[in-house]
Coordinates of C-alpha atoms and ligand atoms in Angstrom, one line a residue:
M260 CA 0.0 0.0 0.0
S261 CA 1.3 3.4 -0.9
Y262 CA 1.3 6.2 1.7
T263 CA 0.1 8.9 -0.7
Q264 CA -2.0 9.0 -3.8
I265 CA 0.7 10.6 -6.0
E266 CA 3.0 7.6 -5.7
T267 CA 0.6 5.6 -8.0
A268 CA -0.7 8.6 -10.1
P269 CA -0.6 8.5 -13.9
R270 CA 2.7 9.7 -15.2
A271 CA 1.0 12.8 -16.8
E272 CA -0.2 13.9 -13.4
I273 CA 3.2 13.5 -11.9
R274 CA 4.8 15.4 -14.8
A275 CA 2.4 18.3 -14.5
L276 CA 3.1 18.7 -10.8
Q277 CA 6.9 18.5 -11.5
N278 CA 6.6 21.2 -14.1
E279 CA 4.6 23.5 -11.9
R280 CA 7.0 23.0 -8.9
L281 CA 10.1 23.3 -11.1
R282 CA 9.0 26.8 -12.3
E283 CA 8.4 27.9 -8.7
T284 CA 11.7 26.4 -7.5
V285 CA 13.8 28.1 -10.3
E286 CA 12.1 31.4 -9.6
H287 CA 12.6 31.1 -5.9
A288 CA 16.3 30.1 -6.3
Y289 CA 17.0 32.9 -8.7
E290 CA 15.2 35.6 -6.6
N291 CA 16.8 34.6 -3.3
V292 CA 20.2 33.0 -3.9
E293 CA 22.9 35.0 -5.4
H294 CA 24.8 31.9 -6.4
Y295 CA 22.0 30.8 -8.7
R296 CA 21.3 34.3 -10.0
T297 CA 24.9 34.7 -11.0
A298 CA 25.1 31.2 -12.5
L299 CA 21.9 31.6 -14.6
D300 CA 22.9 35.1 -15.7
A301 CA 26.3 33.8 -16.8
A302 CA 24.6 31.0 -18.8
G303 CA 22.3 33.6 -20.4
I304 CA 19.1 31.9 -19.0
S305 CA 16.2 33.6 -17.4
P306 CA 14.0 31.6 -15.0
A307 CA 11.0 32.2 -17.4
E308 CA 12.7 30.0 -20.0
I309 CA 12.5 27.0 -17.7
E310 CA 8.9 26.0 -18.4
T311 CA 9.1 22.2 -18.0
V312 CA 11.5 19.5 -16.8
D313 CA 12.6 19.1 -20.4
D314 CA 14.2 22.5 -20.2
L315 CA 16.2 21.6 -17.1
S316 CA 19.4 20.6 -19.0
A317 CA 19.9 24.2 -20.0
L318 CA 20.6 25.1 -16.4
P319 CA 24.1 24.8 -15.0
L320 CA 25.0 22.0 -12.7
T321 CA 25.5 22.5 -8.9
T322 CA 28.4 20.8 -7.2
K323 CA 29.8 19.9 -3.8
A324 CA 32.4 22.6 -4.4
D325 CA 29.6 25.1 -4.6
F326 CA 28.3 24.1 -1.2
R327 CA 31.8 24.4 0.2
E328 CA 32.4 27.8 -1.3
E329 CA 29.1 29.1 -0.1
Y330 CA 29.8 27.8 3.5
P331 CA 28.0 28.2 5.8
D332 CA 24.7 29.7 4.5
G333 CA 25.3 31.2 1.1
L334 CA 22.8 28.9 -0.6
F335 CA 20.0 29.5 1.9
A336 CA 17.0 31.1 0.2
V337 CA 14.9 32.3 3.2
D338 CA 15.5 34.7 6.1
D339 CA 17.0 33.2 9.3
D340 CA 13.8 33.5 11.3
R341 CA 12.1 31.0 9.0
I342 CA 14.7 28.3 9.5
R343 CA 13.7 25.7 12.0
R344 CA 16.6 23.2 11.8
V345 CA 20.1 22.8 10.5
H346 CA 22.1 19.6 9.7
A347 CA 25.5 19.1 8.4
S348 CA 27.3 16.5 6.3
S349 CA 31.0 16.2 6.7
G350 CA 32.9 15.3 3.6
T351 CA 36.4 14.0 3.5
T352 CA 37.9 17.4 2.7
G353 CA 37.1 21.0 3.4
N354 CA 34.1 22.6 5.1
P355 CA 31.1 20.5 6.0
K356 CA 28.0 21.1 3.9
I357 CA 25.4 23.0 6.1
V358 CA 21.8 22.4 5.2
A359 CA 18.7 24.1 6.5
Y360 CA 15.0 23.4 6.7
T361 CA 11.8 25.5 7.2
R362 CA 8.7 24.2 8.9
S363 CA 7.4 23.2 5.5
D364 CA 10.7 21.4 4.5
L365 CA 10.5 19.4 7.7
E366 CA 7.0 18.4 7.0
V367 CA 7.9 17.3 3.5
W368 CA 10.9 15.4 4.9
S369 CA 8.7 13.5 7.4
E370 CA 6.3 12.7 4.7
V371 CA 8.8 11.3 2.3
V372 CA 10.4 9.2 5.0
A373 CA 6.9 7.9 6.0
R374 CA 6.4 7.0 2.3
S375 CA 9.7 5.2 2.4
L376 CA 8.8 3.2 5.4
A377 CA 5.5 2.3 4.0
A378 CA 7.2 1.2 0.8
A379 CA 9.5 -0.9 2.9
G380 CA 6.4 -2.7 4.3
V381 CA 6.4 -0.9 7.7
E382 CA 2.9 -0.5 9.1
P383 CA 1.4 2.0 11.6
G384 CA 1.6 0.4 15.0
Q385 CA 4.8 -1.4 14.4
T386 CA 8.0 -0.5 16.3
V387 CA 11.2 0.7 14.6
Q388 CA 14.6 0.7 16.4
N389 CA 16.4 3.6 14.8
G390 CA 20.1 3.0 14.9
Y391 CA 21.2 5.9 12.7
G392 CA 23.2 8.5 14.5
Y393 CA 21.3 11.4 16.0
G394 CA 22.8 14.9 15.8
L395 CA 24.1 16.8 12.8
F396 CA 23.9 13.7 10.6
T397 CA 20.5 13.6 8.9
G398 CA 20.0 9.8 9.4
G399 CA 18.8 9.8 13.1
L400 CA 16.3 12.7 13.2
G401 CA 15.3 12.2 9.5
L402 CA 14.2 8.6 10.1
H403 CA 12.8 9.6 13.6
Y404 CA 10.2 12.0 12.5
G405 CA 9.2 9.9 9.5
I406 CA 8.6 6.9 11.8
E407 CA 6.3 9.0 14.0
E408 CA 4.6 10.5 10.9
L409 CA 3.7 7.0 9.7
G410 CA 2.2 6.2 13.0
A411 CA 4.8 3.7 14.1
T412 CA 6.7 3.7 17.4
V413 CA 10.3 4.9 17.3
I414 CA 13.1 3.6 19.6
P415 CA 15.6 6.5 19.3
V416 CA 18.7 4.5 20.2
G417 CA 21.1 6.1 17.7
G418 CA 24.5 4.9 16.8
G419 CA 26.8 2.8 19.0
Q420 CA 26.1 1.0 22.4
T421 CA 25.7 -2.2 20.5
Q422 CA 25.1 -4.6 23.4
R423 CA 22.4 -2.3 24.6
Q424 CA 20.9 -2.2 21.1
V425 CA 20.8 -6.0 21.0
E426 CA 19.0 -6.1 24.4
L427 CA 16.5 -3.4 23.3
L428 CA 15.9 -5.2 20.1
R429 CA 15.1 -8.3 22.0
D430 CA 13.2 -6.8 24.9
L431 CA 11.1 -4.2 23.0
E432 CA 10.4 -6.7 20.2
S433 CA 11.0 -4.2 17.4
D434 CA 9.7 -5.2 14.0
V435 CA 12.2 -3.0 12.1
L436 CA 15.8 -2.0 12.5
S437 CA 17.1 1.0 10.7
C438 CA 20.9 1.4 10.4
T439 CA 23.7 1.2 8.0
P440 CA 24.2 -2.2 6.3
S441 CA 27.6 -2.7 7.9
Y442 CA 26.3 -1.9 11.3
S443 CA 23.4 -4.4 11.0
L444 CA 26.1 -7.2 10.5
Y445 CA 28.1 -5.9 13.4
L446 CA 25.0 -5.9 15.6
A447 CA 24.3 -9.5 14.6
E448 CA 27.9 -10.5 15.4
T449 CA 27.7 -8.8 18.8
A450 CA 24.4 -10.5 19.5
A451 CA 26.0 -13.9 18.7
E452 CA 28.8 -13.1 21.2
M453 CA 26.0 -12.4 23.8
G454 CA 24.5 -15.8 23.0
I455 CA 21.6 -14.3 21.1
D456 CA 20.7 -15.1 17.5
V457 CA 19.1 -12.1 15.9
A458 CA 17.3 -14.4 13.4
D459 CA 15.3 -15.7 16.4
L460 CA 14.1 -12.1 17.4
P461 CA 10.9 -10.6 16.0
V462 CA 12.7 -8.1 13.8
S463 CA 11.7 -8.8 10.2
T464 CA 13.0 -5.8 8.3
V465 CA 16.3 -4.0 8.2
L466 CA 16.0 -0.6 6.5
F467 CA 19.6 0.0 5.5
G468 CA 21.2 3.0 3.8
A469 CA 23.7 5.8 4.0
E470 CA 26.4 3.7 2.5
P471 CA 26.6 1.2 -0.5
C472 CA 25.4 -2.4 -0.1
T473 CA 26.0 -4.9 -2.9
E474 CA 23.6 -7.8 -3.5
P475 CA 25.9 -10.4 -1.9
M476 CA 26.1 -8.1 1.2
R477 CA 22.3 -7.8 1.3
E478 CA 22.0 -11.6 1.1
E479 CA 24.4 -11.8 4.1
I480 CA 22.3 -9.4 6.1
E481 CA 19.0 -11.1 5.1
S482 CA 20.3 -14.6 6.0
R483 CA 22.2 -13.7 9.2
L484 CA 19.5 -11.5 10.7
G485 CA 16.6 -13.5 9.3
V486 CA 15.1 -10.3 7.8
T487 CA 14.1 -8.6 4.5
G488 CA 16.7 -6.0 3.7
I489 CA 15.3 -2.8 2.2
D490 CA 17.4 0.0 0.8
I491 CA 16.8 3.6 1.7
Y492 CA 18.7 6.4 -0.1
G493 CA 19.2 10.1 0.4
L494 CA 21.7 12.9 0.9
S495 CA 21.8 15.9 3.1
E496 CA 22.1 18.4 0.3
I497 CA 18.7 17.3 -1.1
I498 CA 16.9 16.6 2.2
G499 CA 18.5 13.5 4.0
P500 CA 17.2 10.0 4.0
G501 CA 14.0 9.5 2.1
V502 CA 14.9 10.7 -1.4
S503 CA 14.1 7.2 -2.7
N504 CA 13.3 3.8 -1.3
E505 CA 12.9 0.2 -2.4
C506 CA 9.5 -1.3 -2.3
H507 CA 9.2 -4.6 -0.4
E508 CA 7.0 -6.1 -3.1
A509 CA 9.7 -6.0 -5.8
Q510 CA 12.9 -5.2 -4.0
D511 CA 14.1 -4.1 -7.4
G512 CA 15.3 -0.5 -7.5
L513 CA 14.4 2.5 -5.4
H514 CA 11.3 4.6 -6.2
I515 CA 12.4 8.2 -6.2
W516 CA 9.8 10.5 -4.6
E517 CA 9.9 12.5 -7.8
D518 CA 7.1 15.0 -6.9
H519 CA 9.7 16.5 -4.6
F520 CA 13.1 15.5 -6.2
Y521 CA 13.5 15.5 -10.0
P522 CA 16.2 13.0 -11.2
E523 CA 18.5 13.1 -14.2
V524 CA 21.4 10.8 -15.0
I525 CA 24.4 12.4 -16.7
D526 CA 27.7 11.2 -18.1
P527 CA 30.1 12.0 -15.3
E528 CA 32.8 12.9 -17.8
T529 CA 30.9 15.2 -20.2
G530 CA 28.0 16.3 -18.0
E531 CA 25.6 15.4 -20.8
P532 CA 22.2 13.9 -19.9
L533 CA 21.8 10.2 -20.5
P534 CA 18.6 8.4 -21.5
A535 CA 16.8 6.1 -19.0
G536 CA 18.5 2.7 -18.8
E537 CA 22.0 4.0 -19.1
E538 CA 24.3 4.2 -16.0
G539 CA 25.7 7.5 -15.0
E540 CA 25.8 10.1 -12.2
L541 CA 22.6 10.9 -10.5
V542 CA 21.7 14.6 -10.6
L543 CA 18.8 15.9 -8.5
T544 CA 16.7 19.0 -8.4
S545 CA 14.6 19.8 -5.4
L546 CA 11.0 20.7 -6.3
S547 CA 9.5 21.9 -3.1
K548 CA 12.3 23.0 -0.8
E549 CA 12.1 26.4 0.7
A550 CA 15.2 27.0 2.8
L551 CA 17.6 25.3 0.4
P552 CA 16.4 24.9 -3.1
V553 CA 18.9 22.9 -5.1
L554 CA 19.1 23.0 -8.9
R555 CA 20.7 20.1 -10.8
Y556 CA 22.9 18.9 -8.0
R557 CA 25.6 16.4 -8.9
T558 CA 25.3 13.7 -6.2
G559 CA 28.5 11.8 -7.3
D560 CA 26.4 8.6 -7.0
L561 CA 26.3 6.2 -9.9
T562 CA 22.9 4.7 -10.9
T563 CA 20.5 3.9 -13.7
L564 CA 16.9 5.1 -14.0
T565 CA 14.0 3.0 -15.1
Y566 CA 10.4 4.1 -15.9
D567 CA 9.2 0.5 -16.4
E568 CA 6.1 -0.4 -14.4
C569 CA 6.7 -1.8 -11.0
E570 CA 4.8 -4.7 -9.6
C571 CA 4.0 -2.7 -6.4
G572 CA 1.8 -0.3 -8.5
R573 CA 3.8 2.8 -7.9
T574 CA 4.4 4.8 -11.0
M575 CA 7.4 6.7 -9.7
V576 CA 10.7 6.2 -11.5
R577 CA 13.1 3.7 -9.9
M578 CA 16.9 4.1 -9.6
D579 CA 19.3 1.1 -9.2
N580 CA 20.9 0.6 -5.8
V581 CA 23.9 2.8 -5.6
T582 CA 27.0 0.6 -5.2
G583 CA 29.5 3.2 -6.2
R584 CA 30.3 6.8 -6.4
A585 CA 32.0 8.4 -9.4
D586 CA 34.9 9.4 -7.0
D587 CA 35.2 5.9 -5.5
L588 CA 36.8 4.7 -8.7
L589 CA 40.1 3.1 -7.9
T590 CA 42.8 3.3 -10.6
V591 CA 45.4 0.8 -9.8
R592 CA 48.2 0.2 -12.3
G593 CA 46.0 1.7 -15.0
V594 CA 43.1 -0.7 -14.2
N595 CA 39.8 1.0 -13.2
L596 CA 37.6 -0.7 -10.7
Y597 CA 35.2 0.0 -7.9
P598 CA 35.4 -1.4 -4.3
S599 CA 31.9 -2.8 -4.8
Q600 CA 33.2 -5.0 -7.6
I601 CA 35.7 -6.6 -5.3
E602 CA 33.2 -6.9 -2.6
A603 CA 30.8 -8.8 -4.9
V604 CA 33.4 -11.3 -5.9
V605 CA 34.9 -12.1 -2.4
L606 CA 31.4 -12.4 -0.9
E607 CA 30.6 -15.2 -3.3
F608 CA 32.7 -17.4 -1.1
D609 CA 30.8 -18.9 1.9
A610 CA 34.1 -19.2 3.7
V611 CA 34.6 -15.4 3.6
A612 CA 33.0 -13.1 6.1
P613 CA 31.4 -9.8 5.0
Y614 CA 34.3 -7.7 6.1
Y615 CA 37.2 -6.5 4.0
R616 CA 39.6 -3.6 3.5
I617 CA 41.6 -2.3 0.6
D618 CA 45.0 -0.6 1.1
L619 CA 46.6 1.2 -1.7
Y620 CA 50.3 2.2 -1.7
R621 CA 52.7 3.6 -4.2
E622 CA 56.1 2.1 -4.3
D623 CA 58.8 3.1 -6.8
A624 CA 56.1 4.9 -8.8
L625 CA 54.1 1.7 -9.0
D626 CA 50.7 1.2 -7.5
R627 CA 50.2 -1.6 -5.1
M628 CA 47.0 -3.0 -3.7
E629 CA 46.6 -5.1 -0.6
L630 CA 43.3 -6.8 0.0
T631 CA 42.4 -8.1 3.4
I632 CA 39.5 -10.4 3.9
E633 CA 38.3 -12.3 6.9
R634 CA 37.5 -16.0 7.1
E635 CA 34.2 -17.2 8.6
P636 CA 34.5 -18.5 12.2
G637 CA 33.4 -21.9 11.1
F638 CA 35.9 -22.3 8.3
D639 CA 38.6 -24.9 9.0
G640 CA 39.6 -25.7 5.5
D641 CA 42.8 -25.1 3.7
L642 CA 43.6 -21.3 3.7
E643 CA 46.1 -21.5 0.8
A644 CA 43.5 -23.2 -1.4
L645 CA 41.0 -20.6 -0.4
R646 CA 43.4 -17.8 -1.3
D647 CA 44.1 -19.4 -4.7
R648 CA 40.4 -19.7 -5.4
V649 CA 39.6 -16.1 -4.5
L650 CA 42.6 -14.8 -6.5
T651 CA 41.5 -16.9 -9.6
R652 CA 37.9 -15.7 -9.3
L653 CA 39.1 -12.0 -9.0
S654 CA 41.2 -12.5 -12.0
N655 CA 38.5 -14.1 -14.1
V656 CA 35.7 -11.6 -13.2
L657 CA 37.7 -8.4 -12.9
S658 CA 40.9 -9.2 -14.9
F659 CA 42.7 -7.9 -11.8
T660 CA 44.4 -9.4 -8.8
P661 CA 45.7 -7.6 -5.8
D662 CA 49.4 -7.7 -5.1
E663 CA 48.7 -9.2 -1.8
L664 CA 45.7 -11.0 -0.4
D665 CA 45.6 -11.5 3.4
I666 CA 43.0 -13.8 4.9
V667 CA 42.8 -12.9 8.6
G668 CA 40.9 -14.6 11.4
P669 CA 37.4 -13.8 12.6
G670 CA 37.0 -10.3 14.1
E671 CA 40.4 -9.1 13.0
I672 CA 39.2 -6.5 10.5
E673 CA 38.1 -3.4 12.5
R674 CA 34.3 -2.9 12.7
T675 CA 32.6 0.4 12.2
Q676 CA 30.4 1.0 15.2
V677 CA 29.3 4.6 14.5
G678 CA 28.8 6.3 11.2
K679 CA 29.7 5.1 7.7
V680 CA 32.0 2.2 7.0
K681 CA 35.4 2.9 5.5
R682 CA 36.9 0.2 3.4
V683 CA 39.5 1.9 1.2
Y684 CA 42.7 3.3 2.7
D685 CA 44.6 5.1 0.0
H686 CA 48.1 5.8 1.3
R687 CA 49.4 7.1 -2.1
Ligands
LIG80 O1 23.7 9.4 4.3 C1 21.4 10.2 4.4 C2 20.9 8.9 4.8 C3 20.8 8.5 6.1 C4 20.5 8.0 3.8 C5 20.3 7.3 6.5 C6 20.0 6.8 4.2 C7 19.8 6.4 5.5 P1 24.8 12.1 3.7 O2 25.6 11.8 5.0 O3 24.7 13.4 3.2 O4 23.4 11.6 3.9 O5 25.5 11.1 2.7 C8 24.9 11.0 1.4 O6 25.7 8.7 1.2 O7 25.4 10.7 -1.7 C9 25.6 8.4 -1.1 O8 26.9 8.4 -1.6 C10 25.6 7.7 0.2 N1 24.3 7.0 0.4 C11 23.2 7.3 1.1 N2 22.3 6.4 1.0 C12 22.8 5.4 0.3 C13 22.3 4.1 -0.2 C14 22.9 10.3 4.2 N3 21.1 3.6 0.2 C15 25.7 10.0 0.6 N4 23.2 3.3 -0.9 C16 25.1 9.7 -0.8 C17 24.4 3.8 -1.3 C18 24.1 5.7 -0.1 N5 24.9 4.9 -0.9

């Protein structure tokens, strides 16, 4: 069941609403944000020329660098007294991106998160243990208010305190756990150490997001925790979690709540728009934001759009699960590959646990990659033979083998207990 009527509306109705909201958004951004006024003037475009979403590609793209340059509030489009909340997203370099919300923005946010939960199969009256960090990160509070909006009960546990989380999950009998995919596995592992099998607990859904999760990783989560794993996507600059969500009926791509966020996919090299069905960088335009309207924002996330009908009945466009970012691309001795490709290969092996790290070095002007994986606690086979099989498989699938492959014992790869998992350590 969808949460709002618009999710299943005829495409023409969605398109008409997008066009109307786009005109308002462009006008609002141009009138109230100097950055957009300057950018549109420089491109020789007046807001009146943007009549429909088909005209969008004429507008300049907005980047993470623009957010940094306009730190802290240069992109805000309303007076301070209309702002009700601020969040921040810390990148790896430079200033954090500060984002702001009016009362109306917060209402929209709660609604799109409620829609996301409903798409995930969460029902009013159920209980959700929210393990996303509270504070400046959008995950905790973003999920929190959406859970309440849906009419479910929220357990606002936040990140960390894993033993306590396990006890709460057991004692309060939560139906849903929301947290990063890597944390859900860590929680299951901690539970096992406490003598508790999460698969025996009532929790039936993990709503995971904030970091990539490949299909083999999802399968690990589903089998270890005895749950359905549903992917939730979003980013602070656009609103936070709740930009798109998988439906539990199909588990086949994430419906973008496109009456609020208009998606395009571009070629990350040339910036040219790509047709549906082709993979590229996701670009999003907010359609209803007041405090921080965003025009054609380059997310850095790689995906593909499909407008094919979905078995759940929603007519809103779907995006593929994001397993890589344009800037995650590793170039090692001239070979290009994404960490997710390595993850997908190593997790094919039952003997390999869902933890790994990639270390990159440069020695004598040559790149060197060390891959560390972890064996399953129950594995007592021949480690050398396992190494050979993993290396052969990497070579067959990716035409690449790391310079060194270490297989360490259970628990030896450091776990991420709060925030997003880090798997690549580039020492070059
Ligand atoms: O991570 C918002 C969020 C919180 C989403 C909780 C889902 C659940 P930021 O910290 O601004 O916001 O980071 C946004 O994280 O551009 C992606 O690269 C990555 N990301 C978010 N969701 C997913 C996902 C939150 N489901 C950045 N799959 C995005 C893969 C994701 N990557």
